[in-house]
């Protein structure tokens, strides 16, 4: 709906890729357009959402958390209860069905936190396709549990040693692989980034989050939310929950980036707050870059938010003012992680903890009867080592 | 007419094919880049492609990636590279084409980049991540500043896209020989003759072939089909292996011999 011409969100988006991939993107776009409205395809996806991933995920009223923080009612959209532990599976299931119908034999994916890598490896195992996951060496070190999970699932995990050795470089390497294997490989991108049609397609597969949220809240409270809060790495869980509400002006949408050690330092991943428009990984969007246009290393304690780019639709929604983008620090996210764990018995992913932290800041401003939904994009099991380390605990 | 198109035209009149070696700007340092331009020119280069180092070179394989990283580590910037070119190009006699990723131009501002490139004596541009449909502004300013644009076509490009790229190219059409990134390959794809023939049915503009080419035999066989041969990784490697530049001189002479027939 915010697309003015296919693949563009205002001036953002597009297809800035090597020519070799242009025909493949056209093929993908045609396949997606054909199957997106195909009843058999959507029925198969709905069935997988339900029986394989456990959808609909609950919209949980966090009563104690709400009560201690203010007058409003705070709900958590429990994407952490999905199979594999995060929202990433929604998109992976959608794309693998497409890959199968396109006759592809092999899946390529990039991953940061490893959540998307695990989701891609999972669906590849289920559908019997081979799977290669590119992952930066730095991320491999801090997400060893997910690396092992991917390998158990039969995926090949390829360490990426170039550049900052994180998600950005893993994405470069995945694109290089795809350029060479484009005939029979399918590039399963993990967020609303990359060249058209990926940002649109991934958003649409994730939009189930927002659709369910609206229906569940109508049932529980008979009203729309006053606030919807979600963390923004590449931007897929946030686009997934925002999309349903973009055309509802009464709903305030808040995207939360990682401020790392602080926006005033060089160590953050706050692309929308601190970046400038630029081109990375096939799209024009906000980007963290230096005075020469060299892409900077992002930093966040959370591997899934540690990315110097962001999806082009978010750039549009920032410039249009429809979404309010904020950033919270590592310290605030860790405090929120701890607080939610202790008040509700729910251990959130560090990525999601950024949204929780923002929710905690907004909560005291809520009035009686106001409702805030926080998208809990994933569970924190994968982050236990990182959190222990931040507390000086050796496991 | 821009210098790239002019050079191809004069080669065509002489029934010769263009040898286009590639070097990474600022690798290992800008002093060496200045010297190498003369070395390549004297060894027989007809045009020279100069890479602008970028943090995220998705179209490049390991050899050129490493060269770009060395250049960045040694402090190469766009401004410094353009300043070096400005010193050398007026006396060089061989047109220079910059190969830059799109963000380098976009971030600097398209018009400013073109004006500065022109000021430095740059003849043309190759942008490996910019398909013609995203190149509106760029085409406008390239024409204003007489910078030759060289769009890419790939073995996966349908006829329609080849036509579009040819139409937008004001220098030559860059045919990517294979599906993949830059790098040295022992064997080029068997489909190259068909691919070039397919291109030739769509355009009469000069066609240069690059990616994977490194040997005299490869240069010879491509030279029989196309108007130019671009050699990247093999040249970059030869530069890295011998700081007296004898190796790269020998490599250029050798390729030149292949192109001579
Ligand atoms: C649990 C979780 N939330 C959020 C993200 C960030 O991605 P996105 O912004 O695309 O939702 C990740 C990425 O790995 C993740 O694992």
XYZ file of C-alpha atoms and ligand atoms in Angstrom:
672
model
C 0.000 0.000 0.000
C 2.937 2.318 0.542
C 4.416 1.232 -2.774
C 4.015 3.918 -5.418
C 5.368 1.760 -8.229
C 6.267 -1.916 -7.891
C 9.398 -2.298 -5.812
C 9.589 1.290 -4.599
C 8.510 2.924 -1.373
C 8.807 6.587 -2.236
C 12.377 6.913 -3.446
C 13.495 3.798 -1.552
C 13.770 0.195 -2.688
C 14.534 -0.811 -6.252
C 16.933 -3.392 -7.621
C 20.606 -2.550 -7.422
C 22.128 -5.919 -8.227
C 24.513 -7.487 -10.720
C 22.812 -8.016 -14.080
C 23.110 -11.808 -13.718
C 20.433 -11.690 -11.011
C 17.940 -9.498 -12.835
C 16.319 -12.344 -14.731
C 16.135 -14.409 -11.533
C 14.399 -11.553 -9.726
C 11.897 -11.269 -12.560
C 11.281 -15.011 -12.345
C 10.817 -14.789 -8.573
C 8.517 -11.818 -8.877
C 6.357 -13.608 -11.431
C 6.205 -16.762 -9.320
C 5.333 -14.810 -6.188
C 2.605 -12.845 -7.952
C 1.148 -16.030 -9.303
C 1.133 -18.000 -6.047
C 0.363 -15.215 -3.575
C -3.280 -15.392 -4.593
C -3.382 -19.072 -5.472
C -5.860 -20.785 -3.075
C -3.872 -24.016 -2.999
C -0.671 -22.185 -2.100
C -2.264 -20.085 0.625
C -4.082 -23.099 2.049
C -0.837 -25.055 2.243
C 0.908 -22.143 3.941
C -1.948 -21.660 6.419
C -1.852 -25.343 7.229
C 1.896 -25.212 7.886
C 1.475 -22.087 9.995
C -1.076 -23.901 12.085
C 0.156 -27.464 12.380
C 3.898 -27.022 11.941
C 4.654 -23.682 13.548
C 1.810 -23.494 16.053
C -0.038 -20.431 14.781
C -1.941 -18.460 15.725
C 0.564 -17.421 18.351
C -1.104 -16.099 21.520
C -1.707 -12.445 22.213
C -0.901 -12.526 25.892
C -2.040 -9.924 28.398
C 1.020 -9.282 30.563
C -0.910 -8.358 33.656
C 1.793 -7.989 36.265
C 4.150 -6.268 33.836
C 1.329 -3.830 32.918
C 0.282 -3.158 36.476
C 3.768 -2.439 37.754
C 4.534 -0.037 34.909
C 1.413 2.118 34.714
C -2.278 2.360 33.956
C -2.473 0.807 30.501
C -2.841 -2.768 29.354
C 0.221 -4.286 27.725
C -0.098 -7.295 25.475
C 2.715 -9.429 24.121
C 2.395 -10.968 20.672
C 4.069 -14.286 21.336
C 6.122 -14.901 18.198
C 8.632 -16.528 20.552
C 6.257 -19.496 20.737
C 6.656 -20.284 17.065
C 8.443 -23.450 16.041
C 12.197 -22.664 16.072
C 11.632 -19.819 18.532
C 11.132 -16.693 16.455
C 9.031 -15.005 13.799
C 11.618 -15.926 11.158
C 9.831 -19.216 10.418
C 6.773 -17.379 8.982
C 8.846 -16.078 6.108
C 10.917 -19.235 5.713
C 7.786 -21.357 5.278
C 6.342 -18.978 2.709
C 9.517 -18.815 0.685
C 10.235 -22.553 0.732
C 6.803 -23.268 -0.721
C 7.657 -20.841 -3.481
C 11.101 -22.386 -4.013
C 9.503 -25.827 -4.330
C 6.993 -24.623 -6.886
C 9.776 -22.920 -8.844
C 11.572 -26.274 -9.028
C 14.667 -25.100 -7.104
C 16.925 -27.748 -5.579
C 18.990 -25.783 -3.146
C 18.460 -23.025 -0.586
C 20.953 -20.279 0.172
C 20.505 -18.111 3.260
C 22.378 -15.537 5.307
C 22.062 -15.263 9.035
C 23.087 -12.976 11.874
C 21.718 -14.253 15.161
C 21.239 -17.622 13.542
C 17.455 -17.475 13.950
C 16.855 -17.064 10.239
C 19.550 -19.646 9.486
C 17.789 -22.106 11.780
C 14.425 -21.318 10.180
C 15.858 -21.807 6.680
C 17.641 -25.023 7.676
C 14.421 -26.263 9.288
C 12.213 -25.752 6.260
C 14.923 -27.117 3.948
C 15.066 -30.279 6.084
C 11.306 -30.602 6.051
C 11.043 -30.204 2.277
C 14.173 -32.164 1.393
C 16.205 -29.377 -0.183
C 19.894 -28.859 0.483
C 20.759 -25.713 2.386
C 23.848 -23.511 2.658
C 23.861 -20.819 5.328
C 26.404 -17.991 5.326
C 27.276 -16.623 8.728
C 29.945 -14.160 9.851
C 32.719 -15.546 12.036
C 31.905 -13.070 14.800
C 28.294 -14.241 14.869
C 29.348 -17.888 14.763
C 31.313 -17.270 17.947
C 28.459 -15.577 19.819
C 25.652 -17.835 18.578
C 27.309 -21.263 18.765
C 24.091 -22.926 19.875
C 22.283 -21.910 16.689
C 25.271 -22.955 14.565
C 25.049 -26.425 16.037
C 21.279 -26.485 15.514
C 21.686 -25.633 11.842
C 24.255 -28.375 11.418
C 21.993 -30.872 13.184
C 19.288 -29.899 10.704
C 21.624 -30.866 7.876
C 22.608 -27.411 6.681
C 26.091 -26.461 5.669
C 27.153 -23.400 7.692
C 29.837 -21.430 5.857
C 31.916 -19.050 8.008
C 32.383 -15.631 6.410
C 35.711 -13.965 7.129
C 35.473 -10.818 5.010
C 34.760 -7.289 6.243
C 33.173 -7.011 9.672
C 32.509 -10.780 9.719
C 28.849 -10.245 10.654
C 25.458 -10.239 8.922
C 26.317 -7.665 6.255
C 29.243 -9.738 5.011
C 27.277 -12.971 5.238
C 24.681 -11.333 2.980
C 27.380 -10.312 0.460
C 28.616 -13.890 0.389
C 25.112 -15.311 -0.051
C 24.571 -12.963 -3.005
C 27.881 -14.052 -4.567
C 26.834 -17.675 -4.217
C 23.466 -16.913 -5.818
C 25.057 -15.120 -8.779
C 26.986 -18.313 -9.531
C 24.184 -20.820 -8.891
C 21.154 -18.872 -9.967
C 19.731 -21.625 -12.206
C 18.875 -24.100 -9.484
C 19.398 -22.255 -6.201
C 16.850 -20.189 -4.358
C 18.034 -17.286 -2.196
C 15.874 -17.295 0.906
C 16.426 -13.806 2.355
C 15.607 -13.461 6.032
C 14.256 -9.954 6.340
C 12.438 -7.190 4.444
C 15.689 -6.189 2.763
C 17.319 -6.889 -0.607
C 16.145 -6.153 -4.146
C 12.483 -6.155 -5.158
C 10.427 -8.371 -4.709
C 12.022 -9.481 -1.427
C 10.982 -6.548 0.808
C 7.366 -6.821 -0.334
C 7.258 -10.611 -0.290
C 8.874 -11.031 3.127
C 6.578 -8.359 4.583
C 3.545 -10.137 3.182
C 4.608 -13.492 4.645
C 5.183 -11.801 8.016
C 1.952 -9.809 7.849
C 0.195 -12.739 9.502
C 1.527 -11.324 12.793
C -0.437 -8.094 12.452
C -3.569 -9.781 11.077
C -3.735 -12.118 14.045
C -3.008 -9.276 16.457
C -5.930 -7.227 15.198
C -8.354 -10.150 15.345
C -7.157 -11.268 18.782
C -7.346 -7.778 20.232
C -10.797 -7.198 18.784
C -11.885 -10.317 20.577
C -10.130 -9.493 23.856
C -10.804 -5.765 24.079
C -12.990 -4.851 21.114
C -10.635 -2.102 20.011
C -7.493 -1.364 18.063
C -4.226 -0.973 19.942
C -3.080 2.523 20.854
C 0.551 1.545 20.434
C 2.337 -1.209 18.548
C 6.012 -1.594 19.425
C 8.528 -3.818 17.631
C 12.291 -4.059 17.247
C 13.956 -3.267 13.917
C 17.005 -5.100 12.612
C 16.396 -5.635 8.918
C 12.806 -4.892 9.833
C 10.726 -8.031 9.205
C 8.995 -8.646 12.517
C 8.160 -4.951 12.765
C 6.854 -4.696 9.174
C 4.952 -7.913 9.843
C 3.049 -6.408 12.755
C 2.899 -2.794 11.442
C 1.530 -3.599 8.000
C -1.959 -4.326 9.304
C -2.089 -0.963 11.115
C -0.298 1.447 8.748
C -3.658 2.614 7.393
C -5.112 3.090 10.899
C -4.036 6.591 11.919
C -5.165 6.095 15.515
C -2.575 3.378 16.047
C 0.850 4.701 17.005
C 3.612 2.575 15.529
C 6.991 2.534 17.236
C 10.060 0.869 15.688
C 12.978 0.234 18.017
C 16.551 0.096 16.784
C 19.652 -0.940 18.679
C 21.542 2.006 20.159
C 24.318 -0.348 21.298
C 26.656 1.600 23.550
C 24.755 4.804 22.786
C 23.774 6.906 19.776
C 26.492 9.401 20.660
C 29.149 6.668 20.262
C 30.243 4.866 17.099
C 28.996 1.574 18.471
C 25.356 1.222 17.538
C 23.091 -0.251 14.855
C 20.601 2.622 14.639
C 20.367 2.879 10.866
C 17.187 4.957 10.717
C 18.139 7.245 13.599
C 21.700 7.926 12.493
C 22.132 6.774 8.891
C 21.804 8.391 5.477
C 20.207 7.057 2.317
C 22.485 4.706 0.397
C 22.578 1.419 -1.498
C 23.427 -1.918 0.066
C 22.350 -5.457 -0.772
C 20.242 -4.460 -3.714
C 18.082 -1.658 -2.333
C 18.179 2.068 -1.700
C 17.455 2.655 1.962
C 18.901 4.278 5.063
C 22.417 3.043 5.668
C 25.243 3.509 8.140
C 28.154 4.674 6.037
C 31.194 6.929 6.262
C 31.909 10.128 4.353
C 33.015 8.083 1.326
C 29.951 5.836 1.266
C 31.832 2.875 2.751
C 29.418 0.825 4.784
C 30.186 0.948 8.498
C 30.193 -1.910 10.945
C 27.120 -1.889 13.084
C 27.227 -2.846 16.734
C 24.655 -4.272 19.097
C 24.783 -6.827 21.890
C 22.011 -8.489 19.918
C 23.303 -10.264 16.821
C 19.942 -10.034 15.056
C 19.890 -6.228 15.194
C 23.548 -5.818 14.299
C 23.063 -4.702 10.674
C 24.038 -1.360 9.060
C 21.096 -1.398 6.643
C 17.314 -1.611 7.009
C 14.360 -2.510 4.801
C 13.377 0.203 2.288
C 9.755 0.394 3.444
C 10.955 1.447 6.893
C 12.945 4.263 5.298
C 9.777 5.418 3.619
C 7.736 5.142 6.822
C 10.380 7.142 8.664
C 10.419 9.967 6.122
C 6.634 10.037 5.911
C 6.464 10.212 9.708
C 3.989 7.333 9.942
C 6.271 5.297 12.195
C 8.166 6.719 15.148
C 11.658 5.189 15.234
C 13.507 5.139 18.524
C 16.642 3.413 19.753
C 17.506 1.712 23.032
C 20.922 0.771 24.360
C 22.423 -2.596 25.228
C 22.022 -1.722 28.896
C 18.345 -0.823 28.552
C 17.694 -4.002 26.565
C 19.443 -6.144 29.184
C 17.428 -4.498 31.956
C 14.208 -5.167 30.019
C 15.292 -8.762 29.420
C 15.697 -9.183 33.157
C 12.483 -7.380 34.032
C 10.224 -9.351 31.709
C 11.849 -12.584 32.820
C 11.231 -11.789 36.479
C 7.722 -10.299 36.162
C 6.152 -12.649 33.640
C 8.368 -15.729 33.501
C 9.029 -15.110 29.824
C 12.652 -14.972 28.654
C 12.733 -12.760 25.543
C 15.337 -12.731 22.772
C 17.788 -9.837 23.113
C 16.368 -8.425 19.861
C 12.844 -8.459 21.300
C 14.180 -7.053 24.591
C 14.760 -3.792 22.716
C 11.031 -3.564 22.003
C 10.258 -4.498 25.603
C 12.588 -1.737 26.827
C 10.797 0.822 24.672
C 7.470 -0.473 25.943
C 8.683 0.052 29.492
C 9.577 3.668 28.658
C 6.162 4.331 27.119
C 4.105 2.452 29.704
C 3.980 5.251 32.321
C 2.405 7.565 29.714
C -0.507 5.219 29.031
C -3.868 6.262 30.387
C -6.613 3.996 31.771
C -7.975 1.776 29.032
C -5.116 2.365 26.594
C -3.554 -0.675 25.005
C -0.004 -1.323 23.891
C 1.082 -4.399 21.935
C 4.754 -5.361 22.053
C 5.890 -7.821 19.428
C 7.911 -10.465 21.209
C 9.750 -11.579 18.085
C 11.688 -14.433 19.647
C 12.684 -16.304 22.757
C 15.895 -15.780 24.639
C 17.321 -19.297 24.882
C 19.893 -18.536 22.186
C 21.099 -15.500 24.132
C 21.715 -17.075 27.513
C 25.486 -17.161 26.988
C 25.580 -13.511 25.938
C 23.509 -12.444 28.917
C 25.626 -14.528 31.311
C 28.749 -12.921 29.899
C 27.288 -9.429 30.360
C 26.750 -10.316 34.038
C 30.255 -11.679 34.400
C 28.942 -15.203 34.898
C 30.898 -18.100 33.418
C 28.659 -20.999 32.402
C 32.077 11.489 -28.566
C 33.454 10.218 -25.236
C 36.973 8.788 -25.151
C 35.823 5.195 -24.662
C 33.700 5.156 -27.795
C 36.437 7.005 -29.685
C 39.051 4.430 -28.704
C 36.853 1.543 -29.831
C 36.195 3.291 -33.106
C 39.849 3.771 -33.837
C 40.577 0.151 -32.925
C 37.821 -0.971 -35.242
C 39.327 1.015 -38.095
C 42.635 -0.751 -37.470
C 40.864 -4.109 -37.183
C 42.178 -4.513 -33.683
C 40.588 -5.705 -30.466
C 40.771 -3.837 -27.168
C 42.815 -5.230 -24.307
C 41.465 -3.809 -21.049
C 43.405 -4.712 -17.915
C 41.874 -3.925 -14.526
C 43.704 -2.696 -11.475
C 42.381 -1.793 -8.052
C 42.833 1.885 -7.306
C 45.049 2.388 -4.272
C 46.315 -1.205 -4.143
C 48.776 -1.481 -2.564
C 49.029 2.331 -2.500
C 48.212 5.340 -4.638
C 51.849 5.844 -5.668
C 51.834 2.345 -7.149
C 48.529 3.043 -8.901
C 50.103 6.052 -10.605
C 53.115 3.981 -11.699
C 50.989 1.044 -12.788
C 48.863 3.133 -15.127
C 52.011 3.952 -17.083
C 53.273 0.375 -16.877
C 49.996 -1.035 -18.238
C 49.752 1.607 -20.904
C 53.289 0.969 -22.121
C 52.784 -2.796 -22.063
C 49.966 -2.386 -24.583
C 46.681 -1.718 -22.771
C 44.109 -0.081 -25.066
C 41.907 1.033 -22.186
C 42.464 0.628 -18.448
C 39.827 -0.158 -15.885
C 40.461 1.221 -12.385
C 38.481 -0.198 -9.491
C 37.258 2.168 -6.801
C 37.602 0.240 -3.530
C 34.296 -0.436 -1.774
C 33.469 -2.098 1.524
C 30.864 -4.462 0.037
C 31.870 -5.560 -3.458
C 29.183 -8.169 -4.191
C 30.208 -8.748 -7.811
C 33.814 -9.542 -6.917
C 35.572 -12.763 -6.025
C 38.328 -13.199 -3.427
C 41.254 -11.711 -5.395
C 39.634 -8.353 -6.117
C 37.930 -8.276 -2.713
C 41.329 -8.607 -1.040
C 42.819 -5.904 -3.268
C 40.016 -3.498 -2.342
C 40.500 -4.264 1.332
C 44.247 -3.549 1.028
C 43.508 -0.233 -0.659
C 41.026 0.781 2.043
C 43.388 -0.311 4.809
C 46.080 1.834 3.229
C 43.846 4.885 3.323
C 42.571 5.119 -0.247
C 39.541 7.402 -0.591
C 37.580 8.501 -3.637
C 39.034 12.003 -3.386
C 42.616 10.739 -3.150
C 42.133 8.308 -6.020
C 40.653 11.003 -8.242
C 43.538 13.325 -7.321
C 46.051 10.675 -8.345
C 44.255 10.115 -11.636
C 44.218 13.836 -12.263
C 48.013 13.874 -12.059
C 48.561 10.914 -14.339
C 45.785 10.801 -16.915
C 46.619 13.911 -18.969
C 49.944 12.414 -20.028
C 48.820 8.793 -20.282
C 47.350 8.408 -23.754
C 45.209 5.455 -22.635
C 41.609 6.148 -21.620
C 40.695 5.101 -18.093
C 37.341 3.672 -17.043
C 36.361 3.629 -13.371
C 34.655 0.587 -11.972
C 32.680 1.716 -8.937
C 29.816 0.305 -6.933
C 26.722 2.447 -7.040
C 26.783 3.582 -3.425
C 30.113 5.310 -4.041
C 28.421 7.556 -6.601
C 25.094 7.859 -4.845
C 26.662 8.905 -1.578
C 28.886 11.509 -3.196
C 26.052 12.792 -5.335
C 25.805 11.651 -8.949
C 26.459 15.045 -10.473
C 29.369 15.834 -8.195
C 30.936 12.450 -8.933
C 30.612 12.946 -12.687
C 32.020 16.456 -12.518
C 35.002 15.299 -10.453
C 35.599 12.281 -12.657
C 35.555 14.482 -15.722
C 37.916 16.930 -14.045
C 40.337 14.056 -13.379
C 40.268 12.960 -17.004
C 38.224 9.793 -16.471
C 36.779 8.494 -19.757
C 34.089 6.095 -18.635
C 32.257 4.227 -15.900
C 31.290 0.651 -15.111
C 28.867 0.126 -12.226
C 28.396 -3.589 -11.614
C 25.358 -3.221 -9.363
C 23.419 -0.727 -11.459
C 21.043 -2.116 -14.066
C 19.899 0.351 -16.749
C 16.419 0.775 -15.253
C 17.897 2.394 -12.115
C 20.252 4.655 -14.058
C 18.060 7.613 -14.991
C 20.004 10.412 -13.290
C 23.282 8.805 -14.031
C 22.681 8.725 -17.765
C 21.742 12.355 -17.738
C 24.902 13.515 -15.986
C 27.182 11.075 -17.818
C 26.094 12.615 -21.066
C 26.485 16.137 -19.709
C 30.056 15.423 -18.567
C 30.937 13.167 -21.520
C 31.632 10.092 -19.432
C 31.113 6.880 -21.405
C 28.681 4.477 -19.737
C 29.242 0.769 -20.083
C 26.334 -1.354 -18.887
C 26.620 -5.059 -18.239
C 24.830 -7.985 -19.791
C 24.968 -11.525 -18.460
C 24.354 -15.000 -19.859
C 20.998 -14.832 -18.067
C 19.918 -11.601 -19.792
C 17.025 -12.022 -22.208
C 17.123 -10.218 -25.584
C 14.997 -7.384 -24.280
C 17.451 -6.595 -21.487
C 20.430 -6.832 -23.829
C 18.775 -4.272 -26.080
C 18.065 -2.015 -23.154
C 21.655 -2.206 -21.831
C 23.082 -1.592 -25.290
C 20.843 1.382 -25.814
C 21.984 2.901 -22.501
C 25.683 2.229 -23.142
C 27.599 5.082 -24.695
C 31.014 3.391 -24.545
C 30.876 -0.358 -24.948
C 28.606 -3.129 -23.757
C 30.208 -5.213 -21.020
C 29.395 -8.891 -21.475
C 29.888 -10.888 -18.287
C 31.242 -14.189 -19.582
C 29.846 -16.392 -16.851
C 27.384 -16.732 -14.015
C 29.439 -15.764 -11.026
C 31.788 -13.228 -9.528
C 35.148 -11.998 -10.794
C 38.077 -14.412 -10.510
C 40.493 -16.521 -12.515
C 38.891 -19.573 -14.175
C 40.712 -22.414 -15.953
C 37.787 -23.032 -18.213
C 35.360 -20.491 -19.617
C 31.751 -21.542 -20.248
C 31.135 -23.357 -23.539
C 28.192 -21.065 -24.238
C 30.259 -17.896 -24.802
C 30.170 -17.914 -28.624
C 26.381 -18.245 -28.595
C 26.073 -15.566 -25.954
C 28.168 -13.087 -27.918
C 26.323 -13.941 -31.101
C 23.067 -13.297 -29.262
C 24.358 -9.880 -28.183
C 25.498 -9.053 -31.692
C 22.003 -9.631 -33.052
C 20.754 -6.893 -30.701
C 23.366 -4.176 -31.150
C 26.163 -2.887 -33.306
C 27.869 -1.212 -30.340
C 31.265 -2.602 -29.319
C 31.161 -5.585 -26.954
C 33.847 -6.227 -24.339
C 33.937 -9.551 -22.522
C 35.132 -9.905 -18.941
C 35.088 -12.121 -15.802
C 37.313 -15.176 -15.587
C 39.683 -14.419 -18.447
C 43.395 -14.853 -17.700
C 45.300 -16.714 -20.434
C 46.590 -15.992 -23.930
C 44.346 -18.721 -25.371
C 41.255 -17.372 -23.659
C 42.045 -13.864 -24.907
C 42.547 -15.191 -28.404
C 39.267 -17.075 -28.550
C 37.289 -14.165 -27.103
C 39.069 -11.730 -29.402
C 37.771 -13.632 -32.391
C 34.183 -13.039 -31.282
C 34.057 -9.720 -29.475
C 35.589 -6.242 -29.656
C 37.435 -6.240 -26.364
C 38.721 -8.390 -23.544
C 38.757 -7.312 -19.894
C 41.212 -9.026 -17.578
C 40.837 -8.349 -13.861
C 41.818 -10.873 -11.218
C 44.803 -12.233 -13.176
C 46.236 -8.706 -13.452
C 45.511 -7.853 -9.822
C 47.218 -11.090 -8.784
C 50.273 -10.406 -10.945
C 50.550 -6.944 -9.376
C 50.326 -8.393 -5.874
C 52.948 -11.057 -6.581
C 55.712 -8.850 -7.926
C 56.316 -5.304 -6.750
C 58.753 -4.603 -9.583
C 55.737 -5.012 -11.940
C 57.631 -7.310 -14.312
C 55.071 -10.014 -13.826
C 52.150 -7.769 -14.719
C 54.027 -6.361 -17.720
C 54.620 -9.894 -18.964
C 50.978 -10.781 -18.380
C 49.722 -7.817 -20.417
C 52.154 -8.531 -23.280
C 51.112 -12.148 -23.285
C 47.394 -11.298 -23.472
C 48.144 -8.751 -26.162
C 49.786 -11.490 -28.200
C 46.686 -13.619 -27.821
C 44.521 -10.778 -29.102
C 46.827 -10.126 -32.064
C 45.581 -13.366 -33.595
C 14.197 -12.850 17.592
C 14.582 -11.865 16.544
N 13.971 -10.679 16.494
C 14.284 -9.750 15.582
C 15.273 -9.965 14.667
C 15.609 -8.861 13.722
O 15.179 -9.066 12.426
P 13.937 -8.288 11.809
O 14.167 -6.830 12.073
O 13.980 -8.644 10.362
O 12.718 -8.762 12.466
C 15.948 -11.193 14.651
C 17.004 -11.471 13.654
O 17.727 -12.397 13.685
C 15.595 -12.164 15.611
O 16.218 -13.354 15.657
